[in-house]
Coordinates of C-alpha atoms in Angstrom, one line a residue:
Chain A
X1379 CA -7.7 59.9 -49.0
X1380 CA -6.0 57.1 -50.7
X1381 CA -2.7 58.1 -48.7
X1382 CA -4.4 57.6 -45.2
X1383 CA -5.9 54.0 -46.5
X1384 CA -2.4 53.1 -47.0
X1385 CA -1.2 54.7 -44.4
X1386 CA -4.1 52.8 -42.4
X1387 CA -3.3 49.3 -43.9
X1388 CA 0.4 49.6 -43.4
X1389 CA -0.2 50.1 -39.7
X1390 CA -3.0 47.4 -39.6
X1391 CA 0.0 45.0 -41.0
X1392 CA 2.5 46.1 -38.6
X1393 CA 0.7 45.7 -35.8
X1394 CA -0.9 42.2 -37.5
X1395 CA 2.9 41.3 -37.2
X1396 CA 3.3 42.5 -34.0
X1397 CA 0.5 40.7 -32.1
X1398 CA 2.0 37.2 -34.2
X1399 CA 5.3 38.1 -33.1
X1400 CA 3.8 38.4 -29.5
X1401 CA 1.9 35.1 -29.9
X1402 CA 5.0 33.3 -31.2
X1403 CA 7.4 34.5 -28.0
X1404 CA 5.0 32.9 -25.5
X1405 CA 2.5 30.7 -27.1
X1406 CA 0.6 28.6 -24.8
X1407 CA -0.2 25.0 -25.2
X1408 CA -2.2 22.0 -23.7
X1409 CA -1.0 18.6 -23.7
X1410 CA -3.1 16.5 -26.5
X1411 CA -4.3 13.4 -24.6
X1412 CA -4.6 11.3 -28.2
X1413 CA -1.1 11.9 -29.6
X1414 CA 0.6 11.9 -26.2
X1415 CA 2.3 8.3 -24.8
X1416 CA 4.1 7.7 -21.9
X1417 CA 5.4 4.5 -22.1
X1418 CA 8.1 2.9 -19.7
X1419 CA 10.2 -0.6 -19.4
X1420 CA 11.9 -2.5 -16.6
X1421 CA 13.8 -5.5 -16.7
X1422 CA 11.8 -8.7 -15.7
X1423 CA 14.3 -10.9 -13.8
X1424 CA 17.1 -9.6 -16.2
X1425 CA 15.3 -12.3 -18.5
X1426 CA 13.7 -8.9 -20.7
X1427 CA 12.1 -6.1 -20.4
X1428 CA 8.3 -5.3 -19.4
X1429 CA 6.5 -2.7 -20.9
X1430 CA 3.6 -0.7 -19.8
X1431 CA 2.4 3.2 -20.4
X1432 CA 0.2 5.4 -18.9
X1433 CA -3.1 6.2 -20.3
X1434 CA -4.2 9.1 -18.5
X1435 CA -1.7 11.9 -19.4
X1436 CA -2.3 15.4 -18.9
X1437 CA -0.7 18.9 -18.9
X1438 CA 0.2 21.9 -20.4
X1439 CA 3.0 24.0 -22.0
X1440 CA 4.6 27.8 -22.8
X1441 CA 7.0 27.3 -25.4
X1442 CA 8.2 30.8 -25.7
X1443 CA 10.5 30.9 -29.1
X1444 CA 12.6 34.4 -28.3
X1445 CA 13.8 33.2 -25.3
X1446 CA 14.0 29.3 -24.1
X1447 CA 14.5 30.2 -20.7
X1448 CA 10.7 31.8 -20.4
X1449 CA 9.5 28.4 -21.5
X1450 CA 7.3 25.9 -19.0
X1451 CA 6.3 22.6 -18.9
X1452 CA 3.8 20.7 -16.7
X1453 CA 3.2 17.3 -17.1
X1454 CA 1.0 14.8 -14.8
X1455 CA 0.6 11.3 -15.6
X1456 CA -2.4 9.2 -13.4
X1457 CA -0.7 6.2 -11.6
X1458 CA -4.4 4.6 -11.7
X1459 CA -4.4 4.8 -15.8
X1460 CA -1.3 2.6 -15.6
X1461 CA -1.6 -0.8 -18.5
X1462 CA 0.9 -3.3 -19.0
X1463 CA -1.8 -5.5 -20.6
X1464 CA -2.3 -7.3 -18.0
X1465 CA -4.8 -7.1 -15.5
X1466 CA -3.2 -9.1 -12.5
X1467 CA 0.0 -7.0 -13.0
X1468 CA -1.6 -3.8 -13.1
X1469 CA -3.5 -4.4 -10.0
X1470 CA 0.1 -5.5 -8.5
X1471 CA 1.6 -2.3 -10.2
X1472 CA -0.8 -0.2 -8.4
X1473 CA -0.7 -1.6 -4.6
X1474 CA 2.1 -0.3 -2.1
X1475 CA 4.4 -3.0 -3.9
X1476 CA 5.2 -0.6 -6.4
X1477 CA 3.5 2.9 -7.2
X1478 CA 0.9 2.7 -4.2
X1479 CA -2.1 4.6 -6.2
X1480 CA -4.0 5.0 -3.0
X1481 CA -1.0 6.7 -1.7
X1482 CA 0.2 8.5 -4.4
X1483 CA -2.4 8.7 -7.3
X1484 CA -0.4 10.7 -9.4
X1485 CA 3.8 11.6 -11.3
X1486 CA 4.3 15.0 -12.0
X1487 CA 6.5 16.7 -13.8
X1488 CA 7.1 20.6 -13.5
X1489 CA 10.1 22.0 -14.8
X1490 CA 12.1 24.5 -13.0
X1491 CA 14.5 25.9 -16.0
X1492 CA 14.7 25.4 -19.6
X1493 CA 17.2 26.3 -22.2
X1494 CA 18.3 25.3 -25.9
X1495 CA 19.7 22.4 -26.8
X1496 CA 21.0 21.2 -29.9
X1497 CA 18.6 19.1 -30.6
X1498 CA 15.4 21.1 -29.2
X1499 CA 15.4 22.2 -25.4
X1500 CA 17.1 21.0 -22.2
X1501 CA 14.5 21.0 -19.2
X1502 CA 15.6 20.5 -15.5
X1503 CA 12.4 20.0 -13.2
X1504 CA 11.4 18.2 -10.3
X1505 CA 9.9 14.8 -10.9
X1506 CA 7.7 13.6 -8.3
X1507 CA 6.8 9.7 -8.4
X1508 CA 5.7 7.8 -5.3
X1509 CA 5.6 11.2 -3.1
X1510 CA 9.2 11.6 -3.8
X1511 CA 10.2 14.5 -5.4
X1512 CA 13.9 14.7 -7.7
X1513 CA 15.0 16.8 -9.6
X1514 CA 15.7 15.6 -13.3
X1515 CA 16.8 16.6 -16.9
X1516 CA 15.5 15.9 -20.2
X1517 CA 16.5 16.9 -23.6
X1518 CA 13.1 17.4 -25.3
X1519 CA 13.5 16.7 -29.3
X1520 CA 11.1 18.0 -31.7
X1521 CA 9.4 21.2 -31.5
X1522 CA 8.0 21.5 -35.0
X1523 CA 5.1 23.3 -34.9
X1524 CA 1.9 23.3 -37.7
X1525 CA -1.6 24.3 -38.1
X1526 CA -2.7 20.2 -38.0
X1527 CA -5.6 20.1 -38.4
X1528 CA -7.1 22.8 -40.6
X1529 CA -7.2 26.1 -37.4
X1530 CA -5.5 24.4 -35.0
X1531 CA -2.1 25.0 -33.9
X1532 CA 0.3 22.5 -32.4
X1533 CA 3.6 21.4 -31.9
X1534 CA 5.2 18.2 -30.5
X1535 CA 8.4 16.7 -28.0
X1536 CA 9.6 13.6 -27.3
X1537 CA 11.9 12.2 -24.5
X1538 CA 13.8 9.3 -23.0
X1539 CA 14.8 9.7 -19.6
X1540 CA 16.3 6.6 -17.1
X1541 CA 15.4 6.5 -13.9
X1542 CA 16.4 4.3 -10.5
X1543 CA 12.8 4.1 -8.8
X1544 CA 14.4 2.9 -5.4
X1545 CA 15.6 6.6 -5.3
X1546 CA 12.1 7.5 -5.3
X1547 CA 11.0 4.9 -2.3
X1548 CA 9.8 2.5 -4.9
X1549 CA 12.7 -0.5 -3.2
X1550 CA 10.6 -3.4 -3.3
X1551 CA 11.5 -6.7 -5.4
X1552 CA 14.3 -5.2 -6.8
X1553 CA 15.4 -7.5 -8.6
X1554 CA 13.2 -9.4 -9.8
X1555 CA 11.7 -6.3 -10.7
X1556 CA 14.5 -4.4 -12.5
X1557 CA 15.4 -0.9 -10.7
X1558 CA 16.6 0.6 -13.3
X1559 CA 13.1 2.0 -14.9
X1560 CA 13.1 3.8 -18.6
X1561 CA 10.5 6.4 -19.4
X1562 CA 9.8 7.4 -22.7
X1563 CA 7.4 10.4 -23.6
X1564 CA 6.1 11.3 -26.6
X1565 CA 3.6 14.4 -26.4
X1566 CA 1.8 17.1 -28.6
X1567 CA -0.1 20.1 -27.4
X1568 CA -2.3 22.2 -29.4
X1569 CA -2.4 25.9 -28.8
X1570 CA -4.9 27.0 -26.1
Chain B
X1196 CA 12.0 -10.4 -3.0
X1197 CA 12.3 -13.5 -0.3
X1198 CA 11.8 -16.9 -1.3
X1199 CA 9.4 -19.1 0.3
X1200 CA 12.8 -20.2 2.4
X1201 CA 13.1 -17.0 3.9
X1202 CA 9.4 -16.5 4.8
X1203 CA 10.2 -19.8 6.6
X1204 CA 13.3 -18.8 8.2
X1205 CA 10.9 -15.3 9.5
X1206 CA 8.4 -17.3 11.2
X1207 CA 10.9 -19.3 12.9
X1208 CA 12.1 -16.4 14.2
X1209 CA 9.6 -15.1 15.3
X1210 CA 8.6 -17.9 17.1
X1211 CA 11.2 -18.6 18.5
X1212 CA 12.3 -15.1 19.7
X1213 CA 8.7 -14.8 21.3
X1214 CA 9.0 -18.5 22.7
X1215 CA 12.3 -17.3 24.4
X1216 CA 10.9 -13.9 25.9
X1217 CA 7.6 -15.5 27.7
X1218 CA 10.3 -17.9 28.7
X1219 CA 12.3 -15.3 30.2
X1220 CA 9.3 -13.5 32.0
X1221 CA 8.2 -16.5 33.7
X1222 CA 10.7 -15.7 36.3
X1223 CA 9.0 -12.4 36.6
X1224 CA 5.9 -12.2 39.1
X1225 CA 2.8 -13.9 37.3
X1226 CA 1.2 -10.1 37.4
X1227 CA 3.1 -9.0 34.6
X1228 CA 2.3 -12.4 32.5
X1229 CA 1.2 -9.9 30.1
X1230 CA 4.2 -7.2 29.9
X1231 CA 6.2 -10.1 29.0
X1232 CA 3.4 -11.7 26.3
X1233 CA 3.3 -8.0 24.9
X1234 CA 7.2 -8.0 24.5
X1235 CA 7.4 -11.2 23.3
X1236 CA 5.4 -10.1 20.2
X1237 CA 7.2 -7.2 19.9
X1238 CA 10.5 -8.6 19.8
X1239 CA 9.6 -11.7 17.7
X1240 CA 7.7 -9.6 15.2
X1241 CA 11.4 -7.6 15.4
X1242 CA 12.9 -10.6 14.5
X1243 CA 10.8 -11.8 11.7
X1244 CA 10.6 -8.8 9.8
X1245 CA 14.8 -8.5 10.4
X1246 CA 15.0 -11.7 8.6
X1247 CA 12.9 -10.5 5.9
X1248 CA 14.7 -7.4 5.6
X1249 CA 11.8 -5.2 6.6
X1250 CA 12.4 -1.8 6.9
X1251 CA 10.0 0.5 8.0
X1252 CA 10.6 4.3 6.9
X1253 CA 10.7 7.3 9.2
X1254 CA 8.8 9.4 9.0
X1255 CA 6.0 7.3 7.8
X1256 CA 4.7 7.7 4.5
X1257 CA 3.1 4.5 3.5
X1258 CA 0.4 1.7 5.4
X1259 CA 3.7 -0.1 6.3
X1260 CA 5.4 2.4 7.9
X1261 CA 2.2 3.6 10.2
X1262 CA 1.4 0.4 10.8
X1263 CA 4.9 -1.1 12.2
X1264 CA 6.1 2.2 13.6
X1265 CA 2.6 3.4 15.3
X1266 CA 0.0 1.4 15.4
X1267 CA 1.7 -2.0 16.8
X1268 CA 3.6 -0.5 18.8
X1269 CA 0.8 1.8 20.6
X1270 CA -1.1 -1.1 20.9
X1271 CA 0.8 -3.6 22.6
X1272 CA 1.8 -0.8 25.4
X1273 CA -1.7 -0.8 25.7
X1274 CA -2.8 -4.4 25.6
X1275 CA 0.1 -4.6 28.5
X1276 CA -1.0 -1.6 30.6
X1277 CA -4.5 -2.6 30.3
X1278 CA -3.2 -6.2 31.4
X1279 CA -1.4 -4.9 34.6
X1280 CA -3.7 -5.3 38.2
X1281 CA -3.8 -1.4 38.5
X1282 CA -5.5 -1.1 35.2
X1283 CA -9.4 -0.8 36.1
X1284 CA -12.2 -2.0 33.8
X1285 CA -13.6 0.9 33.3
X1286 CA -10.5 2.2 31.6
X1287 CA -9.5 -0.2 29.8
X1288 CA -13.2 -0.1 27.9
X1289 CA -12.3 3.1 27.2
X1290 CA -9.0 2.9 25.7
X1291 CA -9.9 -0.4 24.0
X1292 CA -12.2 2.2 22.4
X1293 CA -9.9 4.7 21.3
X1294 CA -7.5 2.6 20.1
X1295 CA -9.9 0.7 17.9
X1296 CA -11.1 4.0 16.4
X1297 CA -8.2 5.1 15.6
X1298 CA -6.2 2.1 13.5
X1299 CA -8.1 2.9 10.7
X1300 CA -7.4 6.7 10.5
X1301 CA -4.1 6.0 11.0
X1302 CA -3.8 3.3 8.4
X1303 CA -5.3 5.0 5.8
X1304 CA -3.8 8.7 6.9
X1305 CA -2.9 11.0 3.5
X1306 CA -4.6 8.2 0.9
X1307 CA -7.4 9.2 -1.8
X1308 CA -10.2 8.2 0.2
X1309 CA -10.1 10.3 3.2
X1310 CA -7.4 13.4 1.4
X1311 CA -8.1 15.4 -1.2
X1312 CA -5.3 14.6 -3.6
X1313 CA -6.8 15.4 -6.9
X1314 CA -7.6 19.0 -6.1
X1315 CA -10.3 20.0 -3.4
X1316 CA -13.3 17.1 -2.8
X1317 CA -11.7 14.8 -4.9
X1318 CA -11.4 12.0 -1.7
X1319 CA -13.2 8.9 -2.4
X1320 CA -15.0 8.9 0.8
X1321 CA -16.5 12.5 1.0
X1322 CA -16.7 13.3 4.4
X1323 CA -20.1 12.7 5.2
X1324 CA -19.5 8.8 4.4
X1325 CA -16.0 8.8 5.6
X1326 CA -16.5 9.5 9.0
X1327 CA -19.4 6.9 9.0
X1328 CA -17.0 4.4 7.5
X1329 CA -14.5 4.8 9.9
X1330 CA -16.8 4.7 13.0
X1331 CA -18.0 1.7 11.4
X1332 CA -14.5 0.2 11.2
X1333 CA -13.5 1.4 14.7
X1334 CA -16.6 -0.3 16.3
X1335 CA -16.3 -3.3 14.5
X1336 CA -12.5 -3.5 15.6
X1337 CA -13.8 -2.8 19.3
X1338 CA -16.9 -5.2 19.4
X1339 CA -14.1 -7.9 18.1
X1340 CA -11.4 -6.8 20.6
X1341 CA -14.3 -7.1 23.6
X1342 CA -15.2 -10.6 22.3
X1343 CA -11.8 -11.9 22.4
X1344 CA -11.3 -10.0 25.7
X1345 CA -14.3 -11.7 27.2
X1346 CA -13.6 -15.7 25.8
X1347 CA -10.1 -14.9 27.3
X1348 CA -11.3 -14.6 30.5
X1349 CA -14.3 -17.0 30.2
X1350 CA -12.0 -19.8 28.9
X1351 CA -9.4 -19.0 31.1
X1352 CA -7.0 -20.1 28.1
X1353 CA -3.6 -19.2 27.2
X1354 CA -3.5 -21.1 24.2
X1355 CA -7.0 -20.6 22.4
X1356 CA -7.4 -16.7 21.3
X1357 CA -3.8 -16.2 20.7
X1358 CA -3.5 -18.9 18.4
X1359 CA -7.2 -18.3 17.0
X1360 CA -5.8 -15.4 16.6
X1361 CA -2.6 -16.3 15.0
X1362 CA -4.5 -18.6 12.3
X1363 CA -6.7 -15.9 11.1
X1364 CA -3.4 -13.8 11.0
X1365 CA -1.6 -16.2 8.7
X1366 CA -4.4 -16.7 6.5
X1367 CA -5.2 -13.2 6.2
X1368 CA -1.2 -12.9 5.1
X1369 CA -1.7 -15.4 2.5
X1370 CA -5.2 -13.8 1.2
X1371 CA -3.4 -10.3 1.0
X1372 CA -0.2 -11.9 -0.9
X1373 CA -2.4 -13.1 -3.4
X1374 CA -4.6 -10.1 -3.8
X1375 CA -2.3 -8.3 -5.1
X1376 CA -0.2 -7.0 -2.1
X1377 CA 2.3 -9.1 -1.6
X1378 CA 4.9 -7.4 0.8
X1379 CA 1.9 -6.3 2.9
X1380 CA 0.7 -9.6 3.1
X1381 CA 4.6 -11.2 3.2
X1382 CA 5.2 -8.8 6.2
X1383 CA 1.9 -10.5 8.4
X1384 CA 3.3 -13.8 8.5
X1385 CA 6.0 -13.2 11.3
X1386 CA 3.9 -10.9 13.3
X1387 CA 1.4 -13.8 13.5
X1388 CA 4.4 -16.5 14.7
X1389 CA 5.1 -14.2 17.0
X1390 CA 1.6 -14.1 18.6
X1391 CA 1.7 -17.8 18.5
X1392 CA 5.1 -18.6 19.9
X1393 CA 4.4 -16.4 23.2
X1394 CA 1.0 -18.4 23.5
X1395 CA 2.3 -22.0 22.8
X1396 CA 4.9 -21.5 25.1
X1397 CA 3.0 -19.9 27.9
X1398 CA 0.5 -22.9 27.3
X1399 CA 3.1 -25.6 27.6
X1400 CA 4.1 -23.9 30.9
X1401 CA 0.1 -24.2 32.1
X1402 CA -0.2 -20.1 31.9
X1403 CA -4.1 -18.6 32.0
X1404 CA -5.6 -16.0 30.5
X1405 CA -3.4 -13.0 32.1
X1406 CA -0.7 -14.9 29.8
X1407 CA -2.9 -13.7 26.6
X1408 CA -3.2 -10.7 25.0
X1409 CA -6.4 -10.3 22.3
X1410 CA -5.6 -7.0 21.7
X1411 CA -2.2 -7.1 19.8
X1412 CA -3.7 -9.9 17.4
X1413 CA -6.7 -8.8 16.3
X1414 CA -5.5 -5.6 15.3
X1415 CA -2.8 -7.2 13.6
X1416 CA -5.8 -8.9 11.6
X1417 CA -7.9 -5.8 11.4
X1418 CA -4.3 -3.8 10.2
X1419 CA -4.0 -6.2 7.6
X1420 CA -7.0 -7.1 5.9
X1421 CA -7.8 -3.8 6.0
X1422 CA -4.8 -2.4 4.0
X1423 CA -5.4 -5.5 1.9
X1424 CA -8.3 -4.3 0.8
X1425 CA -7.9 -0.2 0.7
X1426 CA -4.4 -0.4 -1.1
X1427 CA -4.3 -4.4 -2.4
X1428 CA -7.1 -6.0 -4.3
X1429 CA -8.7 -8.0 -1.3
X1430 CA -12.5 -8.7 -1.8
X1431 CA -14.7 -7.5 1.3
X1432 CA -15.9 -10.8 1.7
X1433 CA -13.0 -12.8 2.0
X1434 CA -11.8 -9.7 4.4
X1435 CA -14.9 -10.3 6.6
X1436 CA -15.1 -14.1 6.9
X1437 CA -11.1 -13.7 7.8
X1438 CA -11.9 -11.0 10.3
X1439 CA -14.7 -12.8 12.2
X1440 CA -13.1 -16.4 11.7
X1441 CA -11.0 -15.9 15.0
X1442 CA -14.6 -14.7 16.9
X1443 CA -15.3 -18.4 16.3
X1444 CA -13.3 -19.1 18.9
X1445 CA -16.1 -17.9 21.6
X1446 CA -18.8 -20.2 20.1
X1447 CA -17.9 -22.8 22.1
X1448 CA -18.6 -20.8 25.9
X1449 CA -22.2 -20.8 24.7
X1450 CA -24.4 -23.1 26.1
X1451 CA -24.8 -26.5 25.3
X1452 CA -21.6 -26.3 24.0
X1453 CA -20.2 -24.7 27.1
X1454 CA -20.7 -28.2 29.3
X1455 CA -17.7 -30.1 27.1
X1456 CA -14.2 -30.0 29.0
X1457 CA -12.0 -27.0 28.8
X1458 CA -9.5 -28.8 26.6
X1459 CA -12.5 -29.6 24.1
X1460 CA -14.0 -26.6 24.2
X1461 CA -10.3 -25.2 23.0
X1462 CA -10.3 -28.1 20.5
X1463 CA -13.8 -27.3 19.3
X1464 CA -12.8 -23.3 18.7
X1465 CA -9.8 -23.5 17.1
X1466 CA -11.4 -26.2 14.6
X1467 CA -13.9 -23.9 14.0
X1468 CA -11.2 -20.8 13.6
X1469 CA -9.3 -22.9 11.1
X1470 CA -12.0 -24.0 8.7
X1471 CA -13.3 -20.5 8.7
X1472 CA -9.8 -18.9 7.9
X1473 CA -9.1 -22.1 5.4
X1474 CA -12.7 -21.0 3.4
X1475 CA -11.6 -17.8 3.1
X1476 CA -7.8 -18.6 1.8
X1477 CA -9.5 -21.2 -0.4
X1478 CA -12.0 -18.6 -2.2
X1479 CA -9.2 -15.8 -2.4
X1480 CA -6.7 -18.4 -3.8
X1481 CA -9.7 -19.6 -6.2
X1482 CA -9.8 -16.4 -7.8
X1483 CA -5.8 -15.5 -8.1
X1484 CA -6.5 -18.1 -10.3
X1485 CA -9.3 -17.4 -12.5
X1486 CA -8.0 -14.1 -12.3
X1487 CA -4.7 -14.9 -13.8
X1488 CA -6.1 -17.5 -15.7
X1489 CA -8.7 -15.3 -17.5
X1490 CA -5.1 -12.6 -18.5
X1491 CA -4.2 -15.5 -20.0
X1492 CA -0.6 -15.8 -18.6
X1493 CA -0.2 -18.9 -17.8
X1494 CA -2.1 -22.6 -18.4
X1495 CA -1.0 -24.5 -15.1
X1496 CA -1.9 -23.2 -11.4
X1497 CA -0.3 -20.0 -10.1
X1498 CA 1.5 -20.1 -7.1
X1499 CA 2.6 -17.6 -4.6
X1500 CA 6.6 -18.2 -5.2
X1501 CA 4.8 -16.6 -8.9
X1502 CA 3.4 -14.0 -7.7
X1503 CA 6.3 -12.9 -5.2
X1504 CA 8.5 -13.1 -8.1
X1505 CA 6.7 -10.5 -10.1
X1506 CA 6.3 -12.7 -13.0

C-alpha cells in the first residue's frame, strides 16, 4: 500500500513537472496596458526633439522558452490615444498632416520570425503605420519573468527602434517636422 | 512645408495659368466658353499645386488623393459637358445629381465613419445613419450647385458666382489651415485662384454666363470643408456659414433687390459673399487662438506661418 502511494506521488510530480515544463515552452501572454509605454521623438525644426507616446496600447504575446523561433508577438497601438501634451498638436498629429486617424486609426505590429539574441530576442515583423506596411527588426531586451503580484505571472521587453515615416507615406513638413521618427516601447504582459 | 511666399507664388500661378487658358479659348467658338473655363481651372489648379509641390498619390489612399485625382477631375468634365449646347436640361439635373451624391462617398471612401476598421460595426456612422448622412450631404451639395446654376443664368454674370465662389474657397482654405489641417487647407488656395483667374479674365473680355462654371467651385468648397471637418478639426458651424456664404450671391435676383443695375446687383452679392466668408474666417481664427492660448504655448497671437511650421 505504501509502495503504490509512492509510487502514486512520484508520478503525480512527474507529470506536475511535465504540464510546467509544457506551460513554460509556450506560455501565453497579454500586453499589460498600465506598465506598457510607447513613447516616440522627432526633431522639431532640428532645434530639439518632440516627444509624445501612445496611450492606448494593446496586444498579446507567446514567449515560448525551448524554442525562440515558436515565439509571437502582436502589438497595436491607437493613433487616436496619441498625447504630446498638447492639445492643438495632437489634433494636428491626428489629421491627414501626419498619422490621418480617420484614415488609419491604428500601428500594428505582428512579427513574422523571432530568434535569440544576446541580449533577449531578435523579432522581424511587419510594421504597419499610416496604411503602410514594412517590414522591421527589433532586439527586444528583458524577458525576466515573476509571479508580480502575488498569482500572477508576467514578464516584460523593451525596445528602441528608428524609423523614416516618409517611407510609410507620412511626407508632409518634413523638415520642419523631423523625418527621422524614434520609437521606444516599453511593455509587460501578464500570463493569460 | 511652404512659406507664406510660396503660397503666394501658387495662387499666382494659378491665376495666371487659368487667365492665359480662357485667353486662349476666346479664339475658340463662344459655345465652348465653358470647355475652355473648365480647362482653365484644371490647368491653373495644375500649376498651383506644382508650385507647392503637391503630389497626389496613385492609387489613392488619402482625402487628397481622391479628391485631386477623382473628384475634380470628374467634375469639371462634367461642369463642361453639361455646359456644351447638346447637353439637355433634363440631363444635366440628373448628373448634377449624381455627382453631388457621390463627392462625399468618395471623400470619405475607407475612413472610420463609413468602414469598419476596428473589427466588424466598429464605423462611426452605422449604416442606418450613414447613408442618411450622406444623402443629406449629397442634396445639400446639389440644392447649392442648382442655386449657383440658376443666379448664373439669372445674372447673366461671368464675374459674380465664380468669384463668390472663389472667396468662399479661399476662406474655407484658411478656416481648414487653422483647424488643424493644414496641407488640406494649404492645397485649396490655388484651386480657388484658378476659379478666379478664368472668371476675371472672361469678365474683362465682357463674357456671360456660358463663360462660368458653378459646378467646379462649389464642390471645391463642399470637398474642402468637408474633409476639414471629417479628418481636420473644423467646427460644423463655421463649415456651414462658409458653405452657404457663396449662395449669398443669389440674394440680390430677389425682388426689390432685383430692380438695381446688373453691375450693382454683382456689387451687392459679392459684398454679401465676402462678409459672410470673413465671419466665418474671423470665428475659426478666434478659436485657433483660444485654443492655443488655453495649451498654453504661447502669450502673443498665433499665426498661420506657426502653425504651418509645426511649432
Amino acid at each position: 500500500m505504501r509502495a503504490l502511494a509512492t509510487t502514486s506521488g512520484l508520478l503525480a510530480a512527474v507529470l506536475s513537472l511535465a504540464t510546467t515544463s509544457s506551460a513554460q515552452a509556450a506560455d501565453k501572454y497579454t500586453v499589460d496596458p498600465a506598465h506598457t509605454a510607447t513613447v516616440f521623438k522627432v526633431e522639431h525644426g532640428g532645434f530639439s526633439w518632440t516627444y509624445g507616446r501612445f496611450n492606448d496600447v494593446s496586444g498579446s504575446f507567446t514567449i515560448d522558452a525551448q524554442n525562440a523561433e515558436a515565439s509571437k508577438f502582436q502589438i497595436v497601438a491607437k493613433v487616436d490615444s496619441l498625447d504630446t501634451g498638447n492639445a492643438q498638436r495632437d489634433g494636428h498629429l491626428k489629421s491627414p498632416d501626419f498619422f490621418n486617424a480617420k484614415q488609419f486609426p491604428a500601428i500594428t505590429f505582428v512579427s513574422t520570425s523571432v530568434s535569440k539574441h544576446a541580449n533577449g530576442l531578435q523579432v522581424v515583423g511587419d510594421l504597419t503605420l499610416h496604411g503602410v506596411t514594412k517590414p522591421v527588426t527589433l532586439v527586444l531586451v528583458g524577458g525576466k519573468t515573476g509571479e508580480f503580484p502575488k498569482g500572477v505571472q508576467r514578464t516584460g521587453y523593451s525596445t528602441e527602434i528608428s524609423i523614416k515615416r516618409s517611407e510609410f507615406g507620412m511626407d508632409k513638413m518634413i523638415p520642419a517636422a523631423g523625418d527621422e521618427v524614434v520609437i521606444q516601447i516599453s511593455f509587460e504582459g501578464t500570463k493569460s | 512645408m511652404p512659406d507664406p511666399v510660396l503660397i503666394l507664388e501658387s495662387i499666382a500661378a494659378a491665376l495666371l495659368v487659368s487667365a492665359l487658358v480662357v485667353a486662349a479659348g476666346r479664339w475658340l467658338d463662344r459655345r465652348w466658353a465653358g470647355v475652355a473655363q473648365a480647362l482653365a481651372i484644371a490647368l491653373g489648379a495644375c500649376a498651383g499645386l506644382f508650385v507647392l509641390d503637391v503630389h497626389p498619390k496613385w492609387p489613392p489612399r488619402e482625402d487628397q488623393d481622391r479628391f485631386l485625382l477623382l473628384v475634380l477631375p470628374a467634375v469639371l468634365l462634367l461642369d463642361a459637358a453639361g455646359n456644351t449646347p447638346r447637353a439637355s436640361r433634363a440631363v444635366k439635373i440628373v448628373v448634377r445629381l449624381v455627382a453631388s451624391m457621390a463627392v462625399a462617398p468618395v471623400l470619405l471612401y475607407g475612413s472610420s465613419y463609413v468602414a469598419d476598421l476596428a473589427g466588424p460595426g466598429s464605423a462611426e456612422w452605422p449604416p442606418a445613419i450613414r447613408y442618411s448622412i450622406l444623402a443629406g450631404l449629397g442634396l445639400a451639395l446639389f440644392a447649392g450647385w442648382s442655386l449657383l446654376e440658376w443666379t448664373t443664368k439669372r445674372s447673366a454674370s461671368t464675374l459674380r458666382v465664380p468669384f463668390a465662389l472663389a472667396v468662399a474657397v479661399g476662406g474655407a482654405s484658411l478656416a481648414v489651415m487653422l483647424s488643424g489641417y493644414a496641407s488640406g487647407g494649404m492645397n485649396g488656395l490655388p484651386l480657388g485662384a484658378a476659379l478666379a483667374g478664368g472668371s476675371i479674365l472672361a469678365a474683362l473680355w465682357r463674357g456671360d454666363d456660358r463663360d462660368a462654371l458653378p459646378g467646379a467651385g462649389v464642390v471645391i468648397l463642399f470637398g474642402l470643408l468637408l474633409v476639414g471637418y471629417c479628418f481636420g478639426e473644423l467646427k460644423p458651424d463655421a463649415a456651414a456659414i462658409l458653405f452657404l456664404a457663396p449662395m449669398l450671391a443669389a440674394l440680390p435676383e430677389v425682388l426689390p433687390l432685383a430692380r438695381f443695375r446688373p453691375f450693382v446687383r454683382t456689387i451687392l452679392g459679392l459684398t454679401l459673399v465676402a462678409l459672410a466668408t470673413a465671419a466665418a474666417v474671423g470665428l475659426t481664427v478666434h478659436r485657433f487662438q483660444t485654443k492655443e492660448a488655453a495649451a498654453g504655448v504661447k502669450v502673443d497671437g498665433p499665426s498661420v506661418d506657426d502653425y504651418s511650421q509645426f511649432r
